[in-house]
PDB file of C-alpha atoms in Angstrom:
ATOM      1  CA  MET A   1     -16.027  15.927 -22.776  1.00 35.00           C
ATOM      2  CA  ILE A   2     -12.779  17.364 -21.850  1.00 35.00           C
ATOM      3  CA  TRP A   3     -12.819  16.104 -18.326  1.00 33.00           C
ATOM      4  CA  THR A   4     -13.854  12.590 -19.572  1.00 34.00           C
ATOM      5  CA  LEU A   5     -11.062  12.561 -22.109  1.00 33.00           C
ATOM      6  CA  TRP A   6      -8.533  13.587 -19.613  1.00 38.00           C
ATOM      7  CA  VAL A   7      -9.627  10.885 -16.901  1.00 40.00           C
ATOM      8  CA  GLY A   8      -9.239   8.267 -19.563  1.00 43.00           C
ATOM      9  CA  ILE A   9      -5.572   9.636 -20.492  1.00 42.00           C
ATOM     10  CA  LEU A  10      -4.591   9.496 -16.775  1.00 46.00           C
ATOM     11  CA  ALA A  11      -6.224   6.125 -16.303  1.00 47.00           C
ATOM     12  CA  SER A  12      -4.015   4.659 -19.327  1.00 43.00           C
ATOM     13  CA  LEU A  13      -1.007   6.391 -17.871  1.00 44.00           C
ATOM     14  CA  ILE A  14      -1.641   4.779 -14.557  1.00 45.00           C
ATOM     15  CA  GLY A  15      -1.895   1.244 -15.814  1.00 39.00           C
ATOM     16  CA  TYR A  16       1.202   1.735 -18.185  1.00 36.00           C
ATOM     17  CA  VAL A  17       3.509   3.077 -15.629  1.00 38.00           C
ATOM     18  CA  SER A  18       2.355   0.492 -12.921  1.00 43.00           C
ATOM     19  CA  ALA A  19       3.235  -2.421 -15.378  1.00 39.00           C
ATOM     20  CA  ALA A  20       6.491  -0.915 -16.438  1.00 43.00           C
ATOM     21  CA  ASP A  21       7.709  -0.076 -12.868  1.00 57.00           C
ATOM     22  CA  ALA A  22       7.499  -3.760 -11.514  1.00 75.00           C
ATOM     23  CA  VAL A  23      10.910  -4.161 -10.097  1.00 94.00           C
ATOM     24  CA  GLN A  24      12.823  -5.706  -7.262  1.00 97.00           C
ATOM     25  CA  TYR A  25      14.150  -3.340  -4.680  1.00 98.00           C
ATOM     26  CA  ARG A  26      16.980  -4.226  -2.095  1.00 97.00           C
ATOM     27  CA  ASP A  27      16.333  -1.538   0.693  1.00 98.00           C
ATOM     28  CA  PRO A  28      19.502  -0.303   2.156  1.00 97.00           C
ATOM     29  CA  ASP A  29      17.881   0.690   5.359  1.00 97.00           C
ATOM     30  CA  THR A  30      16.204  -2.408   6.413  1.00 98.00           C
ATOM     31  CA  GLY A  31      18.074  -5.062   4.381  1.00 97.00           C
ATOM     32  CA  LEU A  32      15.025  -6.591   2.987  1.00 98.00           C
ATOM     33  CA  THR A  33      14.094  -7.274  -0.643  1.00 98.00           C
ATOM     34  CA  PHE A  34      10.965  -5.569  -1.936  1.00 98.00           C
ATOM     35  CA  SER A  35       8.908  -5.968  -5.101  1.00 98.00           C
ATOM     36  CA  GLN A  36       8.128  -2.484  -6.141  1.00 97.00           C
ATOM     37  CA  ASN A  37       5.330  -0.730  -8.168  1.00 97.00           C
ATOM     38  CA  PHE A  38       4.610   2.742  -8.915  1.00 96.00           C
ATOM     39  CA  GLY A  39       1.077   4.287  -8.666  1.00 96.00           C
ATOM     40  CA  LEU A  40       0.819   7.489 -10.868  1.00 95.00           C
ATOM     41  CA  TYR A  41      -1.881  10.089  -9.713  1.00 95.00           C
ATOM     42  CA  LYS A  42      -0.770  13.241 -11.602  1.00 94.00           C
ATOM     43  CA  ALA A  43       0.063  13.340 -15.390  1.00 94.00           C
ATOM     44  CA  ASP A  44       3.178  15.130 -14.778  1.00 94.00           C
ATOM     45  CA  GLY A  45       4.677  12.045 -13.439  1.00 95.00           C
ATOM     46  CA  ARG A  46       3.965  12.468  -9.587  1.00 96.00           C
ATOM     47  CA  GLY A  47       3.062   9.191  -7.772  1.00 97.00           C
ATOM     48  CA  ILE A  48       3.406   6.746  -4.993  1.00 97.00           C
ATOM     49  CA  THR A  49       5.924   3.993  -4.825  1.00 97.00           C
ATOM     50  CA  PHE A  50       4.246   0.774  -3.249  1.00 98.00           C
ATOM     51  CA  ARG A  51       6.880  -1.864  -2.060  1.00 98.00           C
ATOM     52  CA  VAL A  52       6.025  -5.321  -0.443  1.00 98.00           C
ATOM     53  CA  ALA A  53       8.347  -7.803   1.276  1.00 98.00           C
ATOM     54  CA  ILE A  54       7.376 -11.376   2.547  1.00 98.00           C
ATOM     55  CA  PRO A  55       8.781 -14.441   3.873  1.00 98.00           C
ATOM     56  CA  SER A  56      10.176 -17.118   1.563  1.00 97.00           C
ATOM     57  CA  GLY A  57       8.745 -20.781   1.582  1.00 96.00           C
ATOM     58  CA  VAL A  58       5.085 -19.868   2.287  1.00 96.00           C
ATOM     59  CA  SER A  59       2.557 -22.473   1.417  1.00 94.00           C
ATOM     60  CA  GLN A  60      -0.370 -21.918  -0.883  1.00 92.00           C
ATOM     61  CA  TYR A  61      -3.552 -20.744   0.924  1.00 94.00           C
ATOM     62  CA  THR A  62      -1.561 -19.881   4.109  1.00 95.00           C
ATOM     63  CA  PRO A  63      -1.780 -16.618   5.934  1.00 97.00           C
ATOM     64  CA  TYR A  64       1.602 -14.871   6.298  1.00 98.00           C
ATOM     65  CA  ASP A  65       2.845 -11.353   7.319  1.00 98.00           C
ATOM     66  CA  ALA A  66       4.268  -8.997   5.029  1.00 98.00           C
ATOM     67  CA  VAL A  67       6.191  -5.738   5.521  1.00 98.00           C
ATOM     68  CA  VAL A  68       4.867  -2.671   3.253  1.00 98.00           C
ATOM     69  CA  GLN A  69       7.084   0.177   2.426  1.00 98.00           C
ATOM     70  CA  ILE A  70       5.605   3.398   0.830  1.00 98.00           C
ATOM     71  CA  VAL A  71       7.197   6.239  -0.432  1.00 98.00           C
ATOM     72  CA  VAL A  72       4.881   9.264  -0.551  1.00 98.00           C
ATOM     73  CA  PRO A  73       5.068  12.808  -2.123  1.00 98.00           C
ATOM     74  CA  ASN A  74       4.551  15.565   0.233  1.00 97.00           C
ATOM     75  CA  ASP A  75       1.639  17.059  -1.935  1.00 96.00           C
ATOM     76  CA  VAL A  76      -0.481  13.916  -1.125  1.00 98.00           C
ATOM     77  CA  GLY A  77      -3.055  14.585   1.641  1.00 96.00           C
ATOM     78  CA  TRP A  78      -3.932  10.779   2.076  1.00 97.00           C
ATOM     79  CA  GLY A  79      -3.223   7.755   0.127  1.00 98.00           C
ATOM     80  CA  GLY A  80      -4.510   4.164   0.424  1.00 98.00           C
ATOM     81  CA  LEU A  81      -3.549   0.617  -0.361  1.00 98.00           C
ATOM     82  CA  ALA A  82      -6.292  -2.143  -1.144  1.00 98.00           C
ATOM     83  CA  TRP A  83      -4.819  -5.616  -0.834  1.00 98.00           C
ATOM     84  CA  ASN A  84      -7.211  -7.381  -3.141  1.00 96.00           C
ATOM     85  CA  GLY A  85      -7.200  -4.814  -5.962  1.00 95.00           C
ATOM     86  CA  GLY A  86     -10.531  -2.900  -5.003  1.00 93.00           C
ATOM     87  CA  MET A  87     -12.207  -0.785  -2.416  1.00 92.00           C
ATOM     88  CA  THR A  88     -14.830  -3.392  -1.090  1.00 93.00           C
ATOM     89  CA  LYS A  89     -14.376  -6.410   1.234  1.00 95.00           C
ATOM     90  CA  ASN A  90     -10.683  -6.562   1.703  1.00 97.00           C
ATOM     91  CA  PRO A  91      -8.069  -5.088   3.961  1.00 98.00           C
ATOM     92  CA  LEU A  92      -7.564  -1.542   3.227  1.00 98.00           C
ATOM     93  CA  LEU A  93      -4.468   0.620   4.385  1.00 98.00           C
ATOM     94  CA  THR A  94      -5.037   4.443   4.516  1.00 98.00           C
ATOM     95  CA  PHE A  95      -2.111   6.419   5.496  1.00 98.00           C
ATOM     96  CA  TRP A  96      -1.373  10.153   5.927  1.00 98.00           C
ATOM     97  CA  ARG A  97       0.923  12.475   8.074  1.00 97.00           C
ATOM     98  CA  GLY A  98      -0.362  13.855  11.369  1.00 94.00           C
ATOM     99  CA  SER A  99       0.061  17.490  12.797  1.00 90.00           C
ATOM    100  CA  ASN A 100       3.583  16.533  13.776  1.00 91.00           C
ATOM    101  CA  ASN A 101       4.291  15.018  10.280  1.00 93.00           C
ATOM    102  CA  ALA A 102       4.453  11.514  11.777  1.00 96.00           C
ATOM    103  CA  PRO A 103       2.922   8.793   9.644  1.00 98.00           C
ATOM    104  CA  ILE A 104      -0.496   7.631  10.605  1.00 97.00           C
ATOM    105  CA  LEU A 105      -1.498   4.211   9.307  1.00 98.00           C
ATOM    106  CA  SER A 106      -5.075   3.330   9.470  1.00 98.00           C
ATOM    107  CA  SER A 107      -6.415  -0.077   8.988  1.00 98.00           C
ATOM    108  CA  ARG A 108      -9.758   0.032   7.269  1.00 97.00           C
ATOM    109  CA  TRP A 109     -12.617  -2.179   5.427  1.00 96.00           C
ATOM    110  CA  ALA A 110     -15.440  -1.240   3.183  1.00 94.00           C
ATOM    111  CA  ASN A 111     -18.599  -3.469   2.347  1.00 93.00           C
ATOM    112  CA  GLY A 112     -19.614  -0.914  -0.345  1.00 90.00           C
ATOM    113  CA  HIS A 113     -18.546   2.053  -1.998  1.00 88.00           C
ATOM    114  CA  THR A 114     -18.956   4.202   1.238  1.00 88.00           C
ATOM    115  CA  THR A 115     -16.170   5.525   3.659  1.00 89.00           C
ATOM    116  CA  PRO A 116     -14.375   2.846   4.949  1.00 93.00           C
ATOM    117  CA  THR A 117     -14.483   2.086   8.541  1.00 94.00           C
ATOM    118  CA  THR A 118     -12.028   0.788  11.198  1.00 96.00           C
ATOM    119  CA  TYR A 119     -10.942  -2.674  10.580  1.00 96.00           C
ATOM    120  CA  ASN A 120      -9.485  -4.746  13.332  1.00 96.00           C
ATOM    121  CA  GLY A 121      -8.557  -8.040  11.171  1.00 97.00           C
ATOM    122  CA  ALA A 122      -5.274  -6.388   9.988  1.00 98.00           C
ATOM    123  CA  THR A 123      -2.799  -4.725  12.285  1.00 98.00           C
ATOM    124  CA  TYR A 124       0.168  -2.373  11.169  1.00 98.00           C
ATOM    125  CA  THR A 125       3.373  -1.874  13.287  1.00 98.00           C
ATOM    126  CA  LEU A 126       5.369   1.064  12.181  1.00 98.00           C
ATOM    127  CA  TYR A 127       9.078   0.603  12.107  1.00 98.00           C
ATOM    128  CA  LYS A 128      11.597   3.476  12.865  1.00 97.00           C
ATOM    129  CA  THR A 129      13.879   1.664  10.631  1.00 97.00           C
ATOM    130  CA  GLY A 130      13.039   2.474   6.882  1.00 97.00           C
ATOM    131  CA  THR A 131      10.699   5.497   8.009  1.00 98.00           C
ATOM    132  CA  LYS A 132      11.977   8.876   6.973  1.00 97.00           C
ATOM    133  CA  SER A 133      11.493  12.206   5.214  1.00 96.00           C
ATOM    134  CA  ASN A 134      12.981  14.797   3.297  1.00 96.00           C
ATOM    135  CA  SER A 135      11.932  18.070   1.443  1.00 96.00           C
ATOM    136  CA  THR A 136       9.823  16.362  -1.314  1.00 97.00           C
ATOM    137  CA  HIS A 137       8.626  12.840  -0.185  1.00 97.00           C
ATOM    138  CA  TRP A 138       8.094  10.777   3.103  1.00 98.00           C
ATOM    139  CA  GLN A 139       8.352   7.055   3.531  1.00 98.00           C
ATOM    140  CA  PHE A 140       7.273   4.574   6.154  1.00 98.00           C
ATOM    141  CA  THR A 141       7.923   1.040   6.633  1.00 98.00           C
ATOM    142  CA  ALA A 142       5.436  -1.234   8.518  1.00 98.00           C
ATOM    143  CA  LEU A 143       4.842  -4.893   9.449  1.00 98.00           C
ATOM    144  CA  CYS A 144       1.227  -5.969   8.428  1.00 98.00           C
ATOM    145  CA  GLN A 145      -0.340  -8.846  10.052  1.00 98.00           C
ATOM    146  CA  GLY A 146      -3.734 -10.091   8.565  1.00 98.00           C
ATOM    147  CA  CYS A 147      -3.162  -8.351   5.044  1.00 98.00           C
ATOM    148  CA  THR A 148      -2.744 -11.501   3.261  1.00 98.00           C
ATOM    149  CA  SER A 149      -5.686 -13.346   4.188  1.00 98.00           C
ATOM    150  CA  TRP A 150      -9.175 -12.373   5.205  1.00 97.00           C
ATOM    151  CA  THR A 151     -12.923 -13.742   5.369  1.00 95.00           C
ATOM    152  CA  VAL A 152     -15.717 -12.513   3.086  1.00 92.00           C
ATOM    153  CA  ASP A 153     -19.105 -13.324   2.872  1.00 89.00           C
ATOM    154  CA  GLY A 154     -20.460 -16.851   3.709  1.00 89.00           C
ATOM    155  CA  GLY A 155     -17.314 -17.635   5.735  1.00 92.00           C
ATOM    156  CA  VAL A 156     -14.845 -17.853   2.544  1.00 95.00           C
ATOM    157  CA  THR A 157     -11.231 -16.968   3.385  1.00 97.00           C
ATOM    158  CA  ARG A 158      -9.165 -15.315   0.652  1.00 96.00           C
ATOM    159  CA  TYR A 159      -5.460 -15.538   0.368  1.00 97.00           C
ATOM    160  CA  LEU A 160      -2.728 -13.723  -1.334  1.00 98.00           C
ATOM    161  CA  SER A 161      -0.355 -16.002  -3.596  1.00 96.00           C
ATOM    162  CA  ALA A 162       3.129 -15.827  -2.366  1.00 96.00           C
ATOM    163  CA  ARG A 163       4.094 -17.398  -5.564  1.00 94.00           C
ATOM    164  CA  GLY A 164       2.751 -15.160  -8.198  1.00 94.00           C
ATOM    165  CA  GLY A 165       1.068 -11.801  -8.779  1.00 95.00           C
ATOM    166  CA  ASN A 166      -1.652 -10.351  -6.824  1.00 97.00           C
ATOM    167  CA  ARG A 167      -3.831  -7.580  -8.044  1.00 97.00           C
ATOM    168  CA  LEU A 168      -3.623  -4.520  -5.479  1.00 97.00           C
ATOM    169  CA  ALA A 169      -5.022  -0.975  -5.783  1.00 97.00           C
ATOM    170  CA  PHE A 170      -4.009   2.356  -4.582  1.00 97.00           C
ATOM    171  CA  ALA A 171      -6.099   5.768  -4.092  1.00 97.00           C
ATOM    172  CA  TYR A 172      -5.061   9.362  -3.775  1.00 97.00           C
ATOM    173  CA  SER A 173      -6.593  12.477  -2.382  1.00 97.00           C
ATOM    174  CA  PRO A 174      -4.931  15.886  -1.921  1.00 97.00           C
ATOM    175  CA  SER A 175      -7.169  16.350   1.466  1.00 95.00           C
ATOM    176  CA  ARG A 176      -5.237  15.416   4.617  1.00 95.00           C
ATOM    177  CA  PRO A 177      -7.473  13.918   7.581  1.00 94.00           C
ATOM    178  CA  ALA A 178      -7.103  14.736  11.205  1.00 94.00           C
ATOM    179  CA  SER A 179      -4.482  13.445  13.077  1.00 94.00           C
ATOM    180  CA  ASN A 180      -5.853  10.209  14.472  1.00 93.00           C
ATOM    181  CA  THR A 181      -6.355   6.631  13.169  1.00 94.00           C
ATOM    182  CA  ASN A 182     -10.151   6.941  13.270  1.00 92.00           C
ATOM    183  CA  ALA A 183     -10.404  10.234  11.341  1.00 93.00           C
ATOM    184  CA  ALA A 184     -12.847  10.794   8.496  1.00 90.00           C
ATOM    185  CA  ILE A 185     -11.291  10.674   4.985  1.00 92.00           C
ATOM    186  CA  GLN A 186     -12.522  12.647   1.908  1.00 89.00           C
ATOM    187  CA  VAL A 187     -13.390  10.679  -1.217  1.00 91.00           C
ATOM    188  CA  HIS A 188     -10.301   9.960  -3.278  1.00 92.00           C
ATOM    189  CA  GLU A 189      -9.577  11.760  -6.724  1.00 94.00           C
ATOM    190  CA  VAL A 190      -7.608   9.046  -8.429  1.00 95.00           C
ATOM    191  CA  HIS A 191      -7.153   5.347  -8.052  1.00 94.00           C
ATOM    192  CA  GLY A 192      -5.431   2.645  -9.998  1.00 95.00           C
ATOM    193  CA  TYR A 193      -4.486  -0.927  -9.691  1.00 93.00           C
ATOM    194  CA  TRP A 194      -1.696  -3.368 -10.971  1.00 96.00           C
ATOM    195  CA  SER A 195      -0.513  -6.994 -10.605  1.00 96.00           C
ATOM    196  CA  HIS A 196       2.014  -7.005  -7.827  1.00 97.00           C
ATOM    197  CA  ASP A 197       4.708  -9.587  -8.270  1.00 96.00           C
ATOM    198  CA  PHE A 198       5.172 -11.486  -4.770  1.00 97.00           C
ATOM    199  CA  VAL A 199       8.021 -13.701  -6.118  1.00 96.00           C
ATOM    200  CA  GLN A 200      10.205 -10.891  -6.180  1.00 96.00           C
ATOM    201  CA  ALA A 201       9.345  -9.810  -2.735  1.00 98.00           C
ATOM    202  CA  SER A 202      10.517 -13.188  -1.280  1.00 97.00           C
ATOM    203  CA  ASN A 203      12.911 -13.067   1.648  1.00 98.00           C
ATOM    204  CA  ASP A 204      15.097 -15.629   3.375  1.00 97.00           C
ATOM    205  CA  ASN A 205      15.737 -15.807   7.066  1.00 96.00           C
ATOM    206  CA  TRP A 206      12.651 -13.849   7.615  1.00 98.00           C
ATOM    207  CA  ASP A 207      12.498 -13.807  11.368  1.00 97.00           C
ATOM    208  CA  ALA A 208      16.067 -12.723  11.776  1.00 97.00           C
ATOM    209  CA  ALA A 209      15.623  -9.793   9.266  1.00 96.00           C
ATOM    210  CA  ILE A 210      12.274  -8.571  11.011  1.00 96.00           C
ATOM    211  CA  ALA A 211      13.838  -8.897  14.525  1.00 96.00           C
ATOM    212  CA  ARG A 212      16.556  -6.323  13.382  1.00 95.00           C
ATOM    213  CA  LEU A 213      13.950  -3.602  12.617  1.00 96.00           C
ATOM    214  CA  GLN A 214      13.296  -1.084  15.318  1.00 90.00           C
ATOM    215  CA  THR A 215       9.809  -0.078  16.308  1.00 87.00           C
TER     216      THR A 215
END
């Protein structure tokens, strides 16, 4: 009973903080403008910051690249981002630090509520620009190709709208996987979702901005 109550309180906090924290963020390292949300995983206020940047002028029902920048507290074992707001049948990004503390980004997919497997439909290019760490947090910045559209059952293609909000989701686990992109991951302890404003994530001169980033 106490456990159920605590989970309910935490879930309500996640929804509240995520909605309240929807802001536009201009990153001084990359020069990109991001839309930012905060995923709370501890009742004491600890959470993961999720930022997305996209090109301006994207047509509806069109795939496009996106840059994701995530700020992660050091106590996170692994974290996850679901590009369509749930665990199943959409591109998943799982991330953790390897044995040398370098970021490991793993593209995954799950057809059901089972351990996600490697997904080749979305690829991540890690940038040195915007990737850093300090005594409390680490941050990575990466280009994702294949995260804003994907094919589901029956050959139907799903798209993320560049002109409004898209439901995204996150997961948190304190257990760190092994130091390879295909490592097994433990079941997450906390998950949450929010509507991420992609309008605030729009960037003019996208190609030039991306070309300046170091890989």
